[in-house]
Tab-separated table of C-alpha atoms in Angstrom:
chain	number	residue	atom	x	y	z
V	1	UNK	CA	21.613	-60.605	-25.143
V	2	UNK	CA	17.660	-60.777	-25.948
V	3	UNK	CA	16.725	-63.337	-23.318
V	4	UNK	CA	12.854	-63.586	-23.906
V	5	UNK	CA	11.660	-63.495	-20.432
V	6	UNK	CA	8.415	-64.092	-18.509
V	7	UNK	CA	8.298	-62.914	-15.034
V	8	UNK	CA	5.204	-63.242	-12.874
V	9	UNK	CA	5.381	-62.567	-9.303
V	10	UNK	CA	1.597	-62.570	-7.289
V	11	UNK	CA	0.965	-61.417	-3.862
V	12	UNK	CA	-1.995	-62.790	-2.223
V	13	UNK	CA	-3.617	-59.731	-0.267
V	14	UNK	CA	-2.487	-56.530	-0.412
V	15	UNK	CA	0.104	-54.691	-1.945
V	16	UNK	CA	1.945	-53.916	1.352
V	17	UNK	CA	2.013	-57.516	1.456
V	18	UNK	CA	4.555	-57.676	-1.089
V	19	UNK	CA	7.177	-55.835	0.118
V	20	UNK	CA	9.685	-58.141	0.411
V	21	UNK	CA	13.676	-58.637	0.263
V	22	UNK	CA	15.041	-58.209	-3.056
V	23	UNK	CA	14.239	-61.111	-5.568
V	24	UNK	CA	17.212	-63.121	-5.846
V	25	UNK	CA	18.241	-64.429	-8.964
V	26	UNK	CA	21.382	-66.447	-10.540
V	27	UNK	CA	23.708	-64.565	-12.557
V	28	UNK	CA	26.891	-65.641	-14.479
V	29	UNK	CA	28.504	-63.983	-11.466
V	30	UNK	CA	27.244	-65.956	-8.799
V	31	UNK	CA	30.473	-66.637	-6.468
V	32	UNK	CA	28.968	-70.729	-6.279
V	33	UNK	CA	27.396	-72.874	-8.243
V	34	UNK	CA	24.694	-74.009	-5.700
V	35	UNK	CA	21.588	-71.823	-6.290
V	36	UNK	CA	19.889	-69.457	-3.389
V	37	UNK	CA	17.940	-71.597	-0.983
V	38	UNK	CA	14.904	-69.510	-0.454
V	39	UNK	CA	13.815	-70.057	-4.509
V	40	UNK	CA	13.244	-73.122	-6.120
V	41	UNK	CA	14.421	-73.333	-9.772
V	42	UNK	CA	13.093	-75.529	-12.893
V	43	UNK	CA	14.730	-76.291	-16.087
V	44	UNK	CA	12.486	-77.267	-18.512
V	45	UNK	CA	9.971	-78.599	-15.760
V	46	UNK	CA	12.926	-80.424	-13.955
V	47	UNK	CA	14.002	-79.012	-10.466
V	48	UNK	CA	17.324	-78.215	-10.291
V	49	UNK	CA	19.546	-77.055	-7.621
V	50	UNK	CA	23.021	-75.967	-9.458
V	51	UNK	CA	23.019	-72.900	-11.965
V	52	UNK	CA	25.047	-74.809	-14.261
V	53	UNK	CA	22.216	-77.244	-14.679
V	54	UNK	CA	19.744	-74.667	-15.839
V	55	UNK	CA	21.356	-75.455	-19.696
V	56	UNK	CA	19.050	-72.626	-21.176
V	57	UNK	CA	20.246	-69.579	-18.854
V	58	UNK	CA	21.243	-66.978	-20.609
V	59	UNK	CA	20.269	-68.067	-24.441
V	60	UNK	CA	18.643	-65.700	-26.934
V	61	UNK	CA	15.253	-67.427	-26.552
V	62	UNK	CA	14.632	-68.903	-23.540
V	63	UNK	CA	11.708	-67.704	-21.436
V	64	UNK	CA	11.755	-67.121	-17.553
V	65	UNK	CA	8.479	-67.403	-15.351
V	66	UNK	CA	8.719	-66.207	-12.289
V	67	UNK	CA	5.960	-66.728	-9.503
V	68	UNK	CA	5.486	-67.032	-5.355
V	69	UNK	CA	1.538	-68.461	-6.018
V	70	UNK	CA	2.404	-72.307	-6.451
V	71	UNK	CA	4.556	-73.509	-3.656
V	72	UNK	CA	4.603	-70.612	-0.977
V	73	UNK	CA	8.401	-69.542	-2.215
V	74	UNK	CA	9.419	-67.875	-4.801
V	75	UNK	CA	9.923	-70.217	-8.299
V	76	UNK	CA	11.592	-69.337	-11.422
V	77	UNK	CA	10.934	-71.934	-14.398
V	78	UNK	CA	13.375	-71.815	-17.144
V	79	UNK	CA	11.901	-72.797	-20.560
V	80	UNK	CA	13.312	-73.397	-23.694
V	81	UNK	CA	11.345	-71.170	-25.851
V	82	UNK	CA	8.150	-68.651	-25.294
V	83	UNK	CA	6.085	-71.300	-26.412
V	84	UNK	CA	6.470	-73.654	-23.799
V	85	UNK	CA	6.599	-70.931	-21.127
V	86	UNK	CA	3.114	-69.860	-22.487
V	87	UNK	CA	2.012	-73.431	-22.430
V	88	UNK	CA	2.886	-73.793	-18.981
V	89	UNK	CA	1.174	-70.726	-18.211
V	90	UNK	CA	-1.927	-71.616	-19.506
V	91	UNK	CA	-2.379	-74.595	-17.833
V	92	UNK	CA	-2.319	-72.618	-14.786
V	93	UNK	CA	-5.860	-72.139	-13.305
V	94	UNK	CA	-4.886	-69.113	-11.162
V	95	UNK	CA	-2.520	-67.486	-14.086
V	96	UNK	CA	-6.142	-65.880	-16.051
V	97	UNK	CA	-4.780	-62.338	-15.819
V	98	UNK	CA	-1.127	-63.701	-16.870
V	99	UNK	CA	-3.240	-65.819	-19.892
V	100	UNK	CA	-5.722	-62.447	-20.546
V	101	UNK	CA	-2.176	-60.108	-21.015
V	102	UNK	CA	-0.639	-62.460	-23.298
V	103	UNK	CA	-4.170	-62.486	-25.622
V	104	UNK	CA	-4.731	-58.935	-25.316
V	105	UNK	CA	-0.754	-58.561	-26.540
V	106	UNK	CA	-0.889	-60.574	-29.481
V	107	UNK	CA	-3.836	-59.046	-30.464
V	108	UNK	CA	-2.244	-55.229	-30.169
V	109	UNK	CA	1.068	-56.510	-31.925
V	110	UNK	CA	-1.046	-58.220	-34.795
V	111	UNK	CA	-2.924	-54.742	-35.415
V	112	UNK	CA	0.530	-52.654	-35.152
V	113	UNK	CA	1.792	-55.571	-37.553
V	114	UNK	CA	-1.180	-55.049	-40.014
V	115	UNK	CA	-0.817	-51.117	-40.226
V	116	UNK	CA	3.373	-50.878	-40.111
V	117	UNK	CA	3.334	-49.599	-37.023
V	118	UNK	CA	7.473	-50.708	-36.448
V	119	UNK	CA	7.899	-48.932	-40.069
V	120	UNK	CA	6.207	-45.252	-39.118
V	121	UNK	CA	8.040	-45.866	-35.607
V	122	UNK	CA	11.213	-46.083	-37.153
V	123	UNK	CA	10.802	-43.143	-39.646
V	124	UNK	CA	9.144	-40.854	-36.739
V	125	UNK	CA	10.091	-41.717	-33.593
V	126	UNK	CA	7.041	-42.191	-32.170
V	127	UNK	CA	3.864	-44.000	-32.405
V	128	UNK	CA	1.202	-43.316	-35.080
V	129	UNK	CA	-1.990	-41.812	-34.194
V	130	UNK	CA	-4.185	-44.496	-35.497
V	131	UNK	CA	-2.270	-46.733	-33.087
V	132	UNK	CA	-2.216	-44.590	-30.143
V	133	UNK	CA	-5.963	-44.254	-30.641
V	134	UNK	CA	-6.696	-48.216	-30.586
V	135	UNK	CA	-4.502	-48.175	-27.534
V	136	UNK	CA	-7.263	-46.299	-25.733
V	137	UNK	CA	-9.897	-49.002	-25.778
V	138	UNK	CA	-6.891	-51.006	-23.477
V	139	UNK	CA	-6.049	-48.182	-20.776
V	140	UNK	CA	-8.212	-49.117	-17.574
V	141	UNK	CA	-5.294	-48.435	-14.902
V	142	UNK	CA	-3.547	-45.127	-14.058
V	143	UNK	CA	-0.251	-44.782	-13.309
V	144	UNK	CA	-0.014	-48.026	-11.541
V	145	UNK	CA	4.106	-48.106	-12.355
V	146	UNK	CA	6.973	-46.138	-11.998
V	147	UNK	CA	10.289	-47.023	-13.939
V	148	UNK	CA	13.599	-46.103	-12.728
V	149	UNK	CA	16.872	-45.779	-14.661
V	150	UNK	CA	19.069	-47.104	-12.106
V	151	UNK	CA	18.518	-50.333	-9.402
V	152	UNK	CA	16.688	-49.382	-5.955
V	153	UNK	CA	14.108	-47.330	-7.240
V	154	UNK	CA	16.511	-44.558	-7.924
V	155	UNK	CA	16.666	-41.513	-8.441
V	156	UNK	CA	13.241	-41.000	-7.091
V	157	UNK	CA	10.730	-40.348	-7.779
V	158	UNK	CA	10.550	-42.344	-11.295
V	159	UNK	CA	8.816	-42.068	-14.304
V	160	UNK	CA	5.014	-43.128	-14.361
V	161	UNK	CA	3.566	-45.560	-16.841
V	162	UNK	CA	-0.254	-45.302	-17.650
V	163	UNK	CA	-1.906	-47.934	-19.724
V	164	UNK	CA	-0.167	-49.735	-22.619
V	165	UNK	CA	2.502	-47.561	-23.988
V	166	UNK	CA	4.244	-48.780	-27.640
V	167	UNK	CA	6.849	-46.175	-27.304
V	168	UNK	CA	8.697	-44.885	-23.964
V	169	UNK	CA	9.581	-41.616	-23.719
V	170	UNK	CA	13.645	-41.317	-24.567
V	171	UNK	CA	14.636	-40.556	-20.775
V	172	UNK	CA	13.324	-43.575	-20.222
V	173	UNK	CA	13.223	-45.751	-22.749
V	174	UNK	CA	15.959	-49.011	-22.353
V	175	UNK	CA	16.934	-46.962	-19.576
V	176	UNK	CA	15.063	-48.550	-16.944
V	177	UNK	CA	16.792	-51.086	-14.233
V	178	UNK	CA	14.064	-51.180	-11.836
V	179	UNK	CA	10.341	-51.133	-11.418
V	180	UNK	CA	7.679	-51.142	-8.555
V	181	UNK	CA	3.558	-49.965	-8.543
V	182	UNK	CA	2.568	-46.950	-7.303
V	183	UNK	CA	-0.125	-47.815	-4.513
V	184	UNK	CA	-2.101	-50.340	-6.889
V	185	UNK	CA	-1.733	-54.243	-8.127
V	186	UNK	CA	-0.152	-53.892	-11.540
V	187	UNK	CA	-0.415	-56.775	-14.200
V	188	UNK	CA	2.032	-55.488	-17.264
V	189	UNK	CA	4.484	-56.763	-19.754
V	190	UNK	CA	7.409	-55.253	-20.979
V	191	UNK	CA	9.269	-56.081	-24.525
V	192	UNK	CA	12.114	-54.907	-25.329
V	193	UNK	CA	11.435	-53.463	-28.904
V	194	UNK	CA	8.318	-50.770	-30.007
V	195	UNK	CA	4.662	-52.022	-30.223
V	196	UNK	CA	4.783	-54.760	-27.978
V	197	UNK	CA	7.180	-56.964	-30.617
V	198	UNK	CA	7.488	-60.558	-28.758
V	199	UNK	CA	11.092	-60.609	-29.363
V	200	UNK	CA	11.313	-60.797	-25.634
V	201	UNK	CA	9.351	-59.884	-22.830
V	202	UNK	CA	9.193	-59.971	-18.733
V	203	UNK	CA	6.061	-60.362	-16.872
V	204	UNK	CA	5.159	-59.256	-13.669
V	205	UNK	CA	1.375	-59.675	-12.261
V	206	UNK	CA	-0.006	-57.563	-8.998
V	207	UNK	CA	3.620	-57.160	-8.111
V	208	UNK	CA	4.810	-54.363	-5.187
V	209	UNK	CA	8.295	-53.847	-7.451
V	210	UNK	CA	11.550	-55.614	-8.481
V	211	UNK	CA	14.368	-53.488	-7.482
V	212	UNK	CA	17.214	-54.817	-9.788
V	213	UNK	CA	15.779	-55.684	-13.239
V	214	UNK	CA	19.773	-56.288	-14.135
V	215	UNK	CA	19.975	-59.628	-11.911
V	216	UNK	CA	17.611	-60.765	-14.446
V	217	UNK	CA	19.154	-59.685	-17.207
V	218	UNK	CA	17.049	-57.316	-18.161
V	219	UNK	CA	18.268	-53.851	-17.559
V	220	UNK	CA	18.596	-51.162	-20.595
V	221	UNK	CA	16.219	-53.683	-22.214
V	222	UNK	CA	12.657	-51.862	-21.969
V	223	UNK	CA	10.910	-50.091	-24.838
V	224	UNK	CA	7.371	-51.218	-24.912
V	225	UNK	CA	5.148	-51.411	-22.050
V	226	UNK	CA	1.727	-53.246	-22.122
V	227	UNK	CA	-0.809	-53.827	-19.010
């Protein structure tokens, strides 16, 4: 499955603030049909209250948002397409860093685009040093992630993430099932193909960690990390 995915999930003050129970998400295993109380779900801008009635779960394009920073609870919007998940995100005042990371990735993927950066990946196994050098002028945080090949944050103590990285390291690399910062907000998207391809992608903005990346369907799926 490539689900494209958005995922945004703000905390307000701090990052201890965020420490909360596992995000809780519908699967195609879920026991009933009735979705988890303490989220509200969208479909296409429509609230809906029955997993079968999210008609785009689980499709090879549609695009998840996730966010706790427009109704006090935790919201997942199910759109069609990236488009209209990006639409929706840009008409949200307090989404800038969510709208800056989406310009800032088109703009790396267009340069790895215009010097066949997938191309020397794919012959090399790792990125070109022309790219890893324009990657420089993005890197502003350090080690503000940690990745984890299995759920929980486990085994410990993770493998750290600094700055945007086009290529994960193979013990890592669509190995990862969970994900939390490190001490510091983090604001990152991950794709699930080299050089920040938009083939699919999950967001997550100054979140403390999502423990099961599986429950939304995107475990094993990680190659490309941007932030």
């Amino acid at each position: 499955m490539k689900t494209l995915i958005f995922a945004i999930a703000v905390i307000a003050i701090t990052f201890t603030a965020c420490q909360k129970a596992p995000i809780t998400i519908p699967t195609t295993e879920t026991s009933s049909d009735v979705l988890p109380t303490n989220a509200h779900y969208y479909c296409n801008g429509i609230q809906v209250y029955h997993q079968h009635d999210i008609t785009n779960f689980g499709l090879p394009q549609t695009s998840v948002l996730l966010t706790d920073q427009l109704d006090g609870v935790m919201d997942y919007y199910y759109f069609d397409n990236n488009d209209m998940a990006e639409s929706f995100i840009n008409s949200v005042p307090t989404f800038t860093e969510m709208q800056a990371k989406i310009r800032q990735a088109k703009i790396v993927r267009a340069y790895a685009v215009s010097i066949h950066e997938d191309e020397y990946v794919a012959a090399n196994g790792a990125p070109s040093a022309a790219f890893t050098a324009y990657l420089d002028d993005f890197k502003t945080r350090a080690f503000p992630i940690n990745l984890y090949s299995l759920i929980n944050y486990l085994p410990a103590p993770g493998y750290p993430v600094m700055g945007p990285t086009p290529v994960l390291v193979g013990g890592i690399n669509n190995l990862s099932n969970s994900v939390r910062g490190t001490g510091a907000p983090m604001n990152l998207h991950f794709f699930d193909a080299n050089n920040f391809n938009p083939i699919a992608g999950v967001f997550f903005a100054v979140v403390g960690g999502i423990p099961n990346l599986p429950l939304m369907g995107w475990g094993n799926r990680i190659s490309s990390v941007n932030f």
